[in-house]
Amino acid sequence: MRTAILALALLASCVSAETPDPAAPGPLAELAPGQYVVLEASRAVATSQQCSRGAPEIESGWPMSDADAQAVERRLHELVTQTGSGPRPDLASSVRQYVGAVVDGQQVIYINVFPASMMEYDEDFDRLSPVMVCDGGAGFWGVVFDPESGEFSDLDFNGFA
């Protein structure tokens, strides 16, 4: 009897250890194309360390809200129409990571973008870490948004291998 109780207790601990915490952020793979996630301010500096495209020199982060990201989302179509010759940002099939960033002492929003199809190939992406890919082409890009002026700047695309 004692062995059966011990076995049941062990089994229960295994089941509860494998049950995901419903309050924990889920994998990025749950996001559909055209959606976004807001990264924590502590991830701002890491987000700017891109390997095959320019990015602003981020000094630190600031805690932006989901409402801040939604405001920029409503304006992203302006970025596409402002883009001249060369690659154009693809909004419909991308996933965007927003992070509040301090650049030259000013609070801006950095947007790190990658193709939603990347989620099919790498299940390690999550809602907490910036996506970093070397090369990859125009599907990977970043841009700065200035909430004070309402303008986009520093649009840059990844290189090609």
GROMACS .gro file of N, CA and C in nm:
model
  483
    1MET      N    1   0.083  -0.119   0.000
    1MET     CA    2   0.000   0.000   0.000
    1MET      C    3   0.087   0.126   0.000
    2ARG      N    4   0.189   0.123   0.085
    2ARG     CA    5   0.279   0.238   0.095
    2ARG      C    6   0.352   0.260  -0.037
    3THR      N    7   0.392   0.152  -0.104
    3THR     CA    8   0.459   0.161  -0.233
    3THR      C    9   0.366   0.221  -0.338
    4ALA      N   10   0.238   0.182  -0.335
    4ALA     CA   11   0.140   0.235  -0.431
    4ALA      C   12   0.121   0.385  -0.411
    5ILE      N   13   0.115   0.431  -0.288
    5ILE     CA   14   0.099   0.574  -0.259
    5ILE      C   15   0.222   0.651  -0.306
    6LEU      N   16   0.340   0.595  -0.280
    6LEU     CA   17   0.464   0.659  -0.324
    6LEU      C   18   0.469   0.665  -0.478
    7ALA      N   19   0.427   0.559  -0.543
    7ALA     CA   20   0.425   0.558  -0.689
    7ALA      C   21   0.328   0.661  -0.744
    8LEU      N   22   0.210   0.673  -0.683
    8LEU     CA   23   0.112   0.773  -0.726
    8LEU      C   24   0.165   0.915  -0.704
    9ALA      N   25   0.232   0.938  -0.593
    9ALA     CA   26   0.289   1.071  -0.565
    9ALA      C   27   0.397   1.105  -0.667
   10LEU      N   28   0.481   1.008  -0.700
   10LEU     CA   29   0.584   1.030  -0.803
   10LEU      C   30   0.521   1.059  -0.939
   11LEU      N   31   0.419   0.983  -0.974
   11LEU     CA   32   0.350   1.005  -1.101
   11LEU      C   33   0.286   1.143  -1.106
   12ALA      N   34   0.225   1.185  -0.998
   12ALA     CA   35   0.162   1.318  -0.992
   12ALA      C   36   0.265   1.428  -1.007
   13SER      N   37   0.383   1.411  -0.947
   13SER     CA   38   0.486   1.514  -0.959
   13SER      C   39   0.538   1.523  -1.102
   14CYS      N   40   0.544   1.410  -1.172
   14CYS     CA   41   0.588   1.411  -1.312
   14CYS      C   42   0.486   1.482  -1.399
   15VAL      N   43   0.359   1.456  -1.377
   15VAL     CA   44   0.255   1.518  -1.457
   15VAL      C   45   0.252   1.669  -1.433
   16SER      N   46   0.261   1.712  -1.307
   16SER     CA   47   0.254   1.855  -1.279
   16SER      C   48   0.379   1.926  -1.329
   17ALA      N   49   0.493   1.859  -1.334
   17ALA     CA   50   0.615   1.923  -1.383
   17ALA      C   51   0.607   1.948  -1.533
   18GLU      N   52   0.530   1.865  -1.605
   18GLU     CA   53   0.520   1.880  -1.748
   18GLU      C   54   0.405   1.970  -1.790
   19THR      N   55   0.317   2.005  -1.698
   19THR     CA   56   0.204   2.091  -1.730
   19THR      C   57   0.252   2.234  -1.742
   20PRO      N   58   0.228   2.301  -1.856
   20PRO     CA   59   0.276   2.438  -1.873
   20PRO      C   60   0.201   2.535  -1.782
   21ASP      N   61   0.271   2.638  -1.742
   21ASP     CA   62   0.212   2.743  -1.661
   21ASP      C   63   0.127   2.831  -1.752
   22PRO      N   64  -0.005   2.841  -1.730
   22PRO     CA   65  -0.090   2.918  -1.820
   22PRO      C   66  -0.056   3.067  -1.818
   23ALA      N   67   0.009   3.116  -1.713
   23ALA     CA   68   0.044   3.257  -1.705
   23ALA      C   69   0.175   3.288  -1.777
   24ALA      N   70   0.253   3.184  -1.807
   24ALA     CA   71   0.382   3.204  -1.875
   24ALA      C   72   0.359   3.240  -2.021
   25PRO      N   73   0.446   3.327  -2.076
   25PRO     CA   74   0.431   3.361  -2.218
   25PRO      C   75   0.446   3.236  -2.304
   26GLY      N   76   0.364   3.226  -2.406
   26GLY     CA   77   0.369   3.111  -2.495
   26GLY      C   78   0.475   3.129  -2.601
   27PRO      N   79   0.495   3.028  -2.681
   27PRO     CA   80   0.596   3.038  -2.787
   27PRO      C   81   0.552   3.139  -2.892
   28LEU      N   82   0.648   3.198  -2.957
   28LEU     CA   83   0.619   3.294  -3.062
   28LEU      C   84   0.543   3.229  -3.175
   29ALA      N   85   0.557   3.098  -3.190
   29ALA     CA   86   0.490   3.027  -3.298
   29ALA      C   87   0.339   3.042  -3.290
   30GLU      N   88   0.285   3.088  -3.178
   30GLU     CA   89   0.142   3.110  -3.166
   30GLU      C   90   0.098   3.236  -3.241
   31LEU      N   91   0.193   3.322  -3.278
   31LEU     CA   92   0.159   3.444  -3.349
   31LEU      C   93   0.140   3.415  -3.497
   32ALA      N   94   0.040   3.475  -3.554
   32ALA     CA   95   0.013   3.460  -3.697
   32ALA      C   96   0.086   3.570  -3.774
   33PRO      N   97   0.106   3.551  -3.904
   33PRO     CA   98   0.167   3.657  -3.985
   33PRO      C   99   0.091   3.787  -3.966
   34GLY      N  100   0.165   3.896  -3.963
   34GLY     CA  101   0.104   4.027  -3.944
   34GLY      C  102   0.083   4.065  -3.799
   35GLN      N  103   0.130   3.982  -3.706
   35GLN     CA  104   0.114   4.011  -3.565
   35GLN      C  105   0.245   4.057  -3.504
   36TYR      N  106   0.240   4.093  -3.377
   36TYR     CA  107   0.358   4.147  -3.310
   36TYR      C  108   0.362   4.104  -3.165
   37VAL      N  109   0.477   4.128  -3.103
   37VAL     CA  110   0.497   4.105  -2.961
   37VAL      C  111   0.582   4.220  -2.909
   38VAL      N  112   0.559   4.259  -2.784
   38VAL     CA  113   0.638   4.364  -2.720
   38VAL      C  114   0.741   4.296  -2.630
   39LEU      N  115   0.869   4.324  -2.657
   39LEU     CA  116   0.976   4.267  -2.574
   39LEU      C  117   0.997   4.352  -2.450
   40GLU      N  118   1.050   4.291  -2.346
   40GLU     CA  119   1.083   4.363  -2.223
   40GLU      C  120   1.196   4.462  -2.250
   41ALA      N  121   1.196   4.570  -2.175
   41ALA     CA  122   1.298   4.675  -2.190
   41ALA      C  123   1.439   4.620  -2.173
   42SER      N  124   1.454   4.517  -2.092
   42SER     CA  125   1.586   4.458  -2.068
   42SER      C  126   1.645   4.393  -2.193
   43ARG      N  127   1.563   4.372  -2.296
   43ARG     CA  128   1.609   4.310  -2.421
   43ARG      C  129   1.648   4.412  -2.528
   44ALA      N  130   1.635   4.541  -2.498
   44ALA     CA  131   1.658   4.645  -2.598
   44ALA      C  132   1.799   4.642  -2.657
   45VAL      N  133   1.900   4.640  -2.573
   45VAL     CA  134   2.038   4.644  -2.622
   45VAL      C  135   2.067   4.522  -2.708
   46ALA      N  136   2.024   4.405  -2.665
   46ALA     CA  137   2.047   4.282  -2.743
   46ALA      C  138   1.977   4.288  -2.878
   47THR      N  139   1.861   4.351  -2.885
   47THR     CA  140   1.786   4.359  -3.010
   47THR      C  141   1.863   4.438  -3.115
   48SER      N  142   1.945   4.532  -3.073
   48SER     CA  143   2.018   4.616  -3.169
   48SER      C  144   2.146   4.551  -3.220
   49GLN      N  145   2.182   4.438  -3.168
   49GLN     CA  146   2.308   4.374  -3.207
   49GLN      C  147   2.287   4.280  -3.325
   50GLN      N  148   2.242   4.336  -3.435
   50GLN     CA  149   2.216   4.260  -3.557
   50GLN      C  150   2.348   4.230  -3.627
   51CYS      N  151   2.353   4.120  -3.698
   51CYS     CA  152   2.481   4.081  -3.757
   51CYS      C  153   2.495   4.120  -3.903
   52SER      N  154   2.386   4.138  -3.977
   52SER     CA  155   2.405   4.171  -4.118
   52SER      C  156   2.317   4.287  -4.165
   53ARG      N  157   2.281   4.373  -4.072
   53ARG     CA  158   2.213   4.497  -4.108
   53ARG      C  159   2.247   4.601  -4.003
   54GLY      N  160   2.233   4.724  -4.041
   54GLY     CA  161   2.254   4.832  -3.946
   54GLY      C  162   2.140   4.839  -3.847
   55ALA      N  163   2.169   4.884  -3.729
   55ALA     CA  164   2.069   4.905  -3.625
   55ALA      C  165   2.117   5.021  -3.539
   56PRO      N  166   2.027   5.089  -3.474
   56PRO     CA  167   2.070   5.202  -3.391
   56PRO      C  168   2.153   5.154  -3.273
   57GLU      N  169   2.239   5.241  -3.223
   57GLU     CA  170   2.316   5.208  -3.104
   57GLU      C  171   2.226   5.235  -2.982
   58ILE      N  172   2.168   5.130  -2.930
   58ILE     CA  173   2.073   5.141  -2.819
   58ILE      C  174   2.150   5.144  -2.688
   59GLU      N  175   2.125   5.248  -2.610
   59GLU     CA  176   2.192   5.267  -2.481
   59GLU      C  177   2.125   5.187  -2.370
   60SER      N  178   1.993   5.182  -2.375
   60SER     CA  179   1.915   5.110  -2.274
   60SER      C  180   1.772   5.096  -2.325
   61GLY      N  181   1.687   5.039  -2.244
   61GLY     CA  182   1.547   5.022  -2.284
   61GLY      C  183   1.454   5.098  -2.193
   62TRP      N  184   1.331   5.111  -2.235
   62TRP     CA  185   1.226   5.168  -2.151
   62TRP      C  186   1.101   5.082  -2.170
   63PRO      N  187   1.018   5.072  -2.067
   63PRO     CA  188   0.903   4.980  -2.072
   63PRO      C  189   0.787   5.035  -2.154
   64MET      N  190   0.785   5.002  -2.281
   64MET     CA  191   0.674   5.045  -2.365
   64MET      C  192   0.554   4.953  -2.342
   65SER      N  193   0.438   5.001  -2.378
   65SER     CA  194   0.316   4.923  -2.355
   65SER      C  195   0.264   4.863  -2.486
   66ASP      N  196   0.168   4.776  -2.472
   66ASP     CA  197   0.103   4.719  -2.590
   66ASP      C  198   0.031   4.829  -2.667
   67ALA      N  199  -0.023   4.928  -2.597
   67ALA     CA  200  -0.090   5.041  -2.664
   67ALA      C  201   0.009   5.119  -2.750
   68ASP      N  202   0.135   5.133  -2.703
   68ASP     CA  203   0.239   5.199  -2.784
   68ASP      C  204   0.259   5.122  -2.914
   69ALA      N  205   0.269   4.990  -2.904
   69ALA     CA  206   0.290   4.906  -3.023
   69ALA      C  207   0.170   4.914  -3.117
   70GLN      N  208   0.051   4.913  -3.062
   70GLN     CA  209  -0.069   4.923  -3.146
   70GLN      C  210  -0.072   5.055  -3.222
   71ALA      N  211  -0.029   5.163  -3.158
   71ALA     CA  212  -0.025   5.293  -3.225
   71ALA      C  213   0.071   5.289  -3.345
   72VAL      N  214   0.186   5.224  -3.329
   72VAL     CA  215   0.281   5.213  -3.439
   72VAL      C  216   0.226   5.120  -3.546
   73GLU      N  217   0.164   5.010  -3.506
   73GLU     CA  218   0.105   4.916  -3.602
   73GLU      C  219   0.009   4.988  -3.697
   74ARG      N  220  -0.069   5.081  -3.643
   74ARG     CA  221  -0.164   5.155  -3.726
   74ARG      C  222  -0.094   5.246  -3.827
   75ARG      N  223   0.033   5.275  -3.804
   75ARG     CA  224   0.107   5.365  -3.891
   75ARG      C  225   0.204   5.294  -3.986
   76LEU      N  226   0.222   5.164  -3.971
   76LEU     CA  227   0.322   5.092  -4.050
   76LEU      C  228   0.299   5.102  -4.201
   77HIS      N  229   0.175   5.115  -4.244
   77HIS     CA  230   0.149   5.127  -4.387
   77HIS      C  231   0.219   5.250  -4.445
   78GLU      N  232   0.239   5.354  -4.363
   78GLU     CA  233   0.312   5.474  -4.407
   78GLU      C  234   0.456   5.439  -4.443
   79LEU      N  235   0.515   5.350  -4.366
   79LEU     CA  236   0.652   5.309  -4.392
   79LEU      C  237   0.665   5.244  -4.529
   80VAL      N  238   0.568   5.162  -4.564
   80VAL     CA  239   0.571   5.093  -4.693
   80VAL      C  240   0.558   5.195  -4.807
   81THR      N  241   0.472   5.293  -4.793
   81THR     CA  242   0.454   5.392  -4.899
   81THR      C  243   0.571   5.488  -4.908
   82GLN      N  244   0.647   5.508  -4.800
   82GLN     CA  245   0.763   5.598  -4.800
   82GLN      C  246   0.886   5.533  -4.862
   83THR      N  247   0.886   5.401  -4.870
   83THR     CA  248   1.004   5.330  -4.919
   83THR      C  249   1.018   5.351  -5.069
   84GLY      N  250   1.134   5.396  -5.110
   84GLY     CA  251   1.160   5.421  -5.252
   84GLY      C  252   1.195   5.293  -5.325
   85SER      N  253   1.298   5.300  -5.407
   85SER     CA  254   1.341   5.182  -5.480
   85SER      C  255   1.410   5.084  -5.385
   86GLY      N  256   1.421   4.962  -5.429
   86GLY     CA  257   1.483   4.860  -5.345
   86GLY      C  258   1.378   4.779  -5.273
   87PRO      N  259   1.420   4.703  -5.172
   87PRO     CA  260   1.324   4.617  -5.101
   87PRO      C  261   1.218   4.700  -5.029
   88ARG      N  262   1.100   4.644  -5.019
   88ARG     CA  263   0.991   4.707  -4.945
   88ARG      C  264   0.957   4.619  -4.825
   89PRO      N  265   0.927   4.682  -4.713
   89PRO     CA  266   0.886   4.602  -4.596
   89PRO      C  267   0.760   4.523  -4.626
   90ASP      N  268   0.762   4.394  -4.593
   90ASP     CA  269   0.646   4.307  -4.611
   90ASP      C  270   0.578   4.295  -4.475
   91LEU      N  271   0.462   4.355  -4.464
   91LEU     CA  272   0.391   4.353  -4.336
   91LEU      C  273   0.299   4.232  -4.323
   92ALA      N  274   0.241   4.189  -4.434
   92ALA     CA  275   0.140   4.084  -4.429
   92ALA      C  276   0.196   3.948  -4.385
   93SER      N  277   0.319   3.918  -4.421
   93SER     CA  278   0.372   3.784  -4.388
   93SER      C  279   0.487   3.791  -4.289
   94SER      N  280   0.489   3.897  -4.208
   94SER     CA  281   0.597   3.911  -4.110
   94SER      C  282   0.542   3.909  -3.968
   95VAL      N  283   0.634   3.891  -3.876
   95VAL     CA  284   0.606   3.904  -3.733
   95VAL      C  285   0.700   4.012  -3.682
   96ARG      N  286   0.648   4.099  -3.597
   96ARG     CA  287   0.726   4.214  -3.551
   96ARG      C  288   0.748   4.206  -3.400
   97GLN      N  289   0.871   4.241  -3.361
   97GLN     CA  290   0.906   4.251  -3.219
   97GLN      C  291   0.932   4.398  -3.189
   98TYR      N  292   0.859   4.454  -3.095
   98TYR     CA  293   0.874   4.593  -3.055
   98TYR      C  294   0.951   4.600  -2.925
   99VAL      N  295   1.038   4.700  -2.915
   99VAL     CA  296   1.109   4.722  -2.789
   99VAL      C  297   1.131   4.871  -2.769
  100GLY      N  298   1.105   4.919  -2.648
  100GLY     CA  299   1.133   5.058  -2.614
  100GLY      C  300   1.284   5.074  -2.600
  101ALA      N  301   1.341   5.171  -2.671
  101ALA     CA  302   1.486   5.186  -2.675
  101ALA      C  303   1.525   5.332  -2.652
  102VAL      N  304   1.639   5.352  -2.589
  102VAL     CA  305   1.694   5.485  -2.572
  102VAL      C  306   1.813   5.496  -2.667
  103VAL      N  307   1.804   5.591  -2.762
  103VAL     CA  308   1.909   5.615  -2.861
  103VAL      C  309   1.944   5.763  -2.854
  104ASP      N  310   2.071   5.793  -2.831
  104ASP     CA  311   2.117   5.932  -2.816
  104ASP      C  312   2.034   6.007  -2.711
  105GLY      N  313   2.000   5.937  -2.603
  105GLY     CA  314   1.927   5.997  -2.493
  105GLY      C  315   1.778   6.016  -2.517
  106GLN      N  316   1.728   5.970  -2.630
  106GLN     CA  317   1.587   5.989  -2.665
  106GLN      C  318   1.513   5.855  -2.666
  107GLN      N  319   1.391   5.853  -2.616
  107GLN     CA  320   1.309   5.732  -2.617
  107GLN      C  321   1.249   5.712  -2.756
  108VAL      N  322   1.282   5.598  -2.817
  108VAL     CA  323   1.226   5.560  -2.947
  108VAL      C  324   1.176   5.417  -2.935
  109ILE      N  325   1.116   5.370  -3.042
  109ILE     CA  326   1.071   5.231  -3.048
  109ILE      C  327   1.147   5.164  -3.162
  110TYR      N  328   1.214   5.054  -3.132
  110TYR     CA  329   1.283   4.978  -3.236
  110TYR      C  330   1.195   4.859  -3.271
  111ILE      N  331   1.178   4.836  -3.401
  111ILE     CA  332   1.095   4.726  -3.449
  111ILE      C  333   1.185   4.628  -3.523
  112ASN      N  334   1.191   4.507  -3.473
  112ASN     CA  335   1.270   4.398  -3.531
  112ASN      C  336   1.172   4.306  -3.602
  113VAL      N  337   1.193   4.283  -3.733
  113VAL     CA  338   1.094   4.212  -3.814
  113VAL      C  339   1.156   4.091  -3.882
  114PHE      N  340   1.079   3.982  -3.888
  114PHE     CA  341   1.125   3.861  -3.956
  114PHE      C  342   1.005   3.791  -4.018
  115PRO      N  343   1.029   3.707  -4.120
  115PRO     CA  344   0.918   3.637  -4.186
  115PRO      C  345   0.851   3.539  -4.091
  116ALA      N  346   0.719   3.536  -4.095
  116ALA     CA  347   0.644   3.442  -4.011
  116ALA      C  348   0.681   3.298  -4.043
  117SER      N  349   0.725   3.272  -4.165
  117SER     CA  350   0.763   3.135  -4.204
  117SER      C  351   0.879   3.083  -4.122
  118MET      N  352   0.959   3.172  -4.061
  118MET     CA  353   1.069   3.128  -3.975
  118MET      C  354   1.020   3.043  -3.858
  119MET      N  355   0.900   3.068  -3.813
  119MET     CA  356   0.847   2.995  -3.698
  119MET      C  357   0.822   2.849  -3.731
  120GLU      N  358   0.806   2.818  -3.859
  120GLU     CA  359   0.785   2.679  -3.898
  120GLU      C  360   0.914   2.598  -3.889
  121TYR      N  361   1.029   2.665  -3.892
  121TYR     CA  362   1.157   2.597  -3.896
  121TYR      C  363   1.231   2.594  -3.764
  122ASP      N  364   1.196   2.681  -3.673
  122ASP     CA  365   1.269   2.689  -3.547
  122ASP      C  366   1.173   2.711  -3.432
  123GLU      N  367   1.152   2.607  -3.354
  123GLU     CA  368   1.058   2.615  -3.243
  123GLU      C  369   1.118   2.682  -3.120
  124ASP      N  370   1.246   2.725  -3.128
  124ASP     CA  371   1.311   2.787  -3.013
  124ASP      C  372   1.275   2.934  -2.996
  125PHE      N  373   1.212   2.996  -3.098
  125PHE     CA  374   1.174   3.136  -3.084
  125PHE      C  375   1.071   3.147  -2.972
  126ASP      N  376   1.083   3.252  -2.893
  126ASP     CA  377   0.984   3.273  -2.788
  126ASP      C  378   0.952   3.422  -2.779
  127ARG      N  379   0.863   3.454  -2.692
  127ARG     CA  380   0.818   3.592  -2.677
  127ARG      C  381   0.914   3.677  -2.596
  128LEU      N  382   1.021   3.621  -2.545
  128LEU     CA  383   1.110   3.694  -2.457
  128LEU      C  384   1.238   3.741  -2.523
  129SER      N  385   1.281   3.675  -2.629
  129SER     CA  386   1.412   3.702  -2.687
  129SER      C  387   1.401   3.763  -2.826
  130PRO      N  388   1.491   3.857  -2.857
  130PRO     CA  389   1.491   3.912  -2.993
  130PRO      C  390   1.536   3.808  -3.094
  131VAL      N  391   1.474   3.808  -3.210
  131VAL     CA  392   1.512   3.717  -3.318
  131VAL      C  393   1.634   3.778  -3.387
  132MET      N  394   1.740   3.699  -3.398
  132MET     CA  395   1.864   3.744  -3.460
  132MET      C  396   1.900   3.644  -3.570
  133VAL      N  397   1.908   3.693  -3.693
  133VAL     CA  398   1.943   3.608  -3.806
  133VAL      C  399   2.047   3.680  -3.890
  134CYS      N  400   2.156   3.611  -3.923
  134CYS     CA  401   2.257   3.668  -4.012
  134CYS      C  402   2.212   3.644  -4.155
  135ASP      N  403   2.227   3.746  -4.237
  135ASP     CA  404   2.186   3.741  -4.377
  135ASP      C  405   2.035   3.717  -4.383
  136GLY      N  406   1.989   3.636  -4.475
  136GLY     CA  407   1.847   3.606  -4.483
  136GLY      C  408   1.770   3.692  -4.580
  137GLY      N  409   1.825   3.807  -4.619
  137GLY     CA  410   1.759   3.890  -4.718
  137GLY      C  411   1.656   3.985  -4.663
  138ALA      N  412   1.574   4.036  -4.754
  138ALA     CA  413   1.482   4.147  -4.724
  138ALA      C  414   1.366   4.110  -4.633
  139GLY      N  415   1.346   3.982  -4.604
  139GLY     CA  416   1.240   3.943  -4.512
  139GLY      C  417   1.272   3.977  -4.368
  140PHE      N  418   1.399   4.008  -4.343
  140PHE     CA  419   1.446   4.044  -4.209
  140PHE      C  420   1.484   4.191  -4.213
  141TRP      N  421   1.420   4.272  -4.131
  141TRP     CA  422   1.450   4.414  -4.134
  141TRP      C  423   1.419   4.477  -4.000
  142GLY      N  424   1.465   4.599  -3.984
  142GLY     CA  425   1.441   4.674  -3.862
  142GLY      C  426   1.420   4.821  -3.896
  143VAL      N  427   1.351   4.890  -3.808
  143VAL     CA  428   1.324   5.032  -3.828
  143VAL      C  429   1.302   5.097  -3.691
  144VAL      N  430   1.334   5.226  -3.686
  144VAL     CA  431   1.314   5.305  -3.565
  144VAL      C  432   1.189   5.391  -3.583
  145PHE      N  433   1.108   5.400  -3.478
  145PHE     CA  434   0.992   5.490  -3.478
  145PHE      C  435   1.009   5.587  -3.363
  146ASP      N  436   0.995   5.714  -3.392
  146ASP     CA  437   1.005   5.820  -3.291
  146ASP      C  438   0.864   5.859  -3.248
  147PRO      N  439   0.822   5.822  -3.127
  147PRO     CA  440   0.686   5.852  -3.083
  147PRO      C  441   0.659   6.003  -3.071
  148GLU      N  442   0.764   6.080  -3.048
  148GLU     CA  443   0.746   6.225  -3.033
  148GLU      C  444   0.716   6.291  -3.167
  149SER      N  445   0.793   6.256  -3.271
  149SER     CA  446   0.773   6.318  -3.403
  149SER      C  447   0.674   6.239  -3.489
  150GLY      N  448   0.654   6.110  -3.455
  150GLY     CA  449   0.566   6.026  -3.535
  150GLY      C  450   0.629   5.980  -3.665
  151GLU      N  451   0.763   5.981  -3.672
  151GLU     CA  452   0.832   5.946  -3.796
  151GLU      C  453   0.914   5.818  -3.781
  152PHE      N  454   0.927   5.748  -3.894
  152PHE     CA  455   1.012   5.631  -3.904
  152PHE      C  456   1.148   5.673  -3.956
  153SER      N  457   1.252   5.601  -3.914
  153SER     CA  458   1.386   5.627  -3.966
  153SER      C  459   1.470   5.500  -3.957
  154ASP      N  460   1.585   5.505  -4.021
  154ASP     CA  461   1.683   5.398  -4.012
  154ASP      C  462   1.633   5.261  -4.054
  155LEU      N  463   1.546   5.258  -4.156
  155LEU     CA  464   1.501   5.130  -4.211
  155LEU      C  465   1.620   5.060  -4.274
  156ASP      N  466   1.643   4.936  -4.235
  156ASP     CA  467   1.753   4.859  -4.293
  156ASP      C  468   1.713   4.712  -4.302
  157PHE      N  469   1.760   4.647  -4.408
  157PHE     CA  470   1.730   4.507  -4.435
  157PHE      C  471   1.855   4.423  -4.413
  158ASN      N  472   1.834   4.296  -4.378
  158ASN     CA  473   1.946   4.204  -4.366
  158ASN      C  474   2.013   4.186  -4.502
  159GLY      N  475   2.139   4.144  -4.497
  159GLY     CA  476   2.213   4.116  -4.619
  159GLY      C  477   2.176   3.981  -4.676
  160PHE      N  478   2.237   3.948  -4.787
  160PHE     CA  479   2.214   3.821  -4.853
  160PHE      C  480   2.343   3.740  -4.844
  161ALA      N  481   2.332   3.612  -4.816
  161ALA     CA  482   2.450   3.525  -4.808
  161ALA      C  483   2.486   3.473  -4.944
   0.00000   0.00000   0.00000
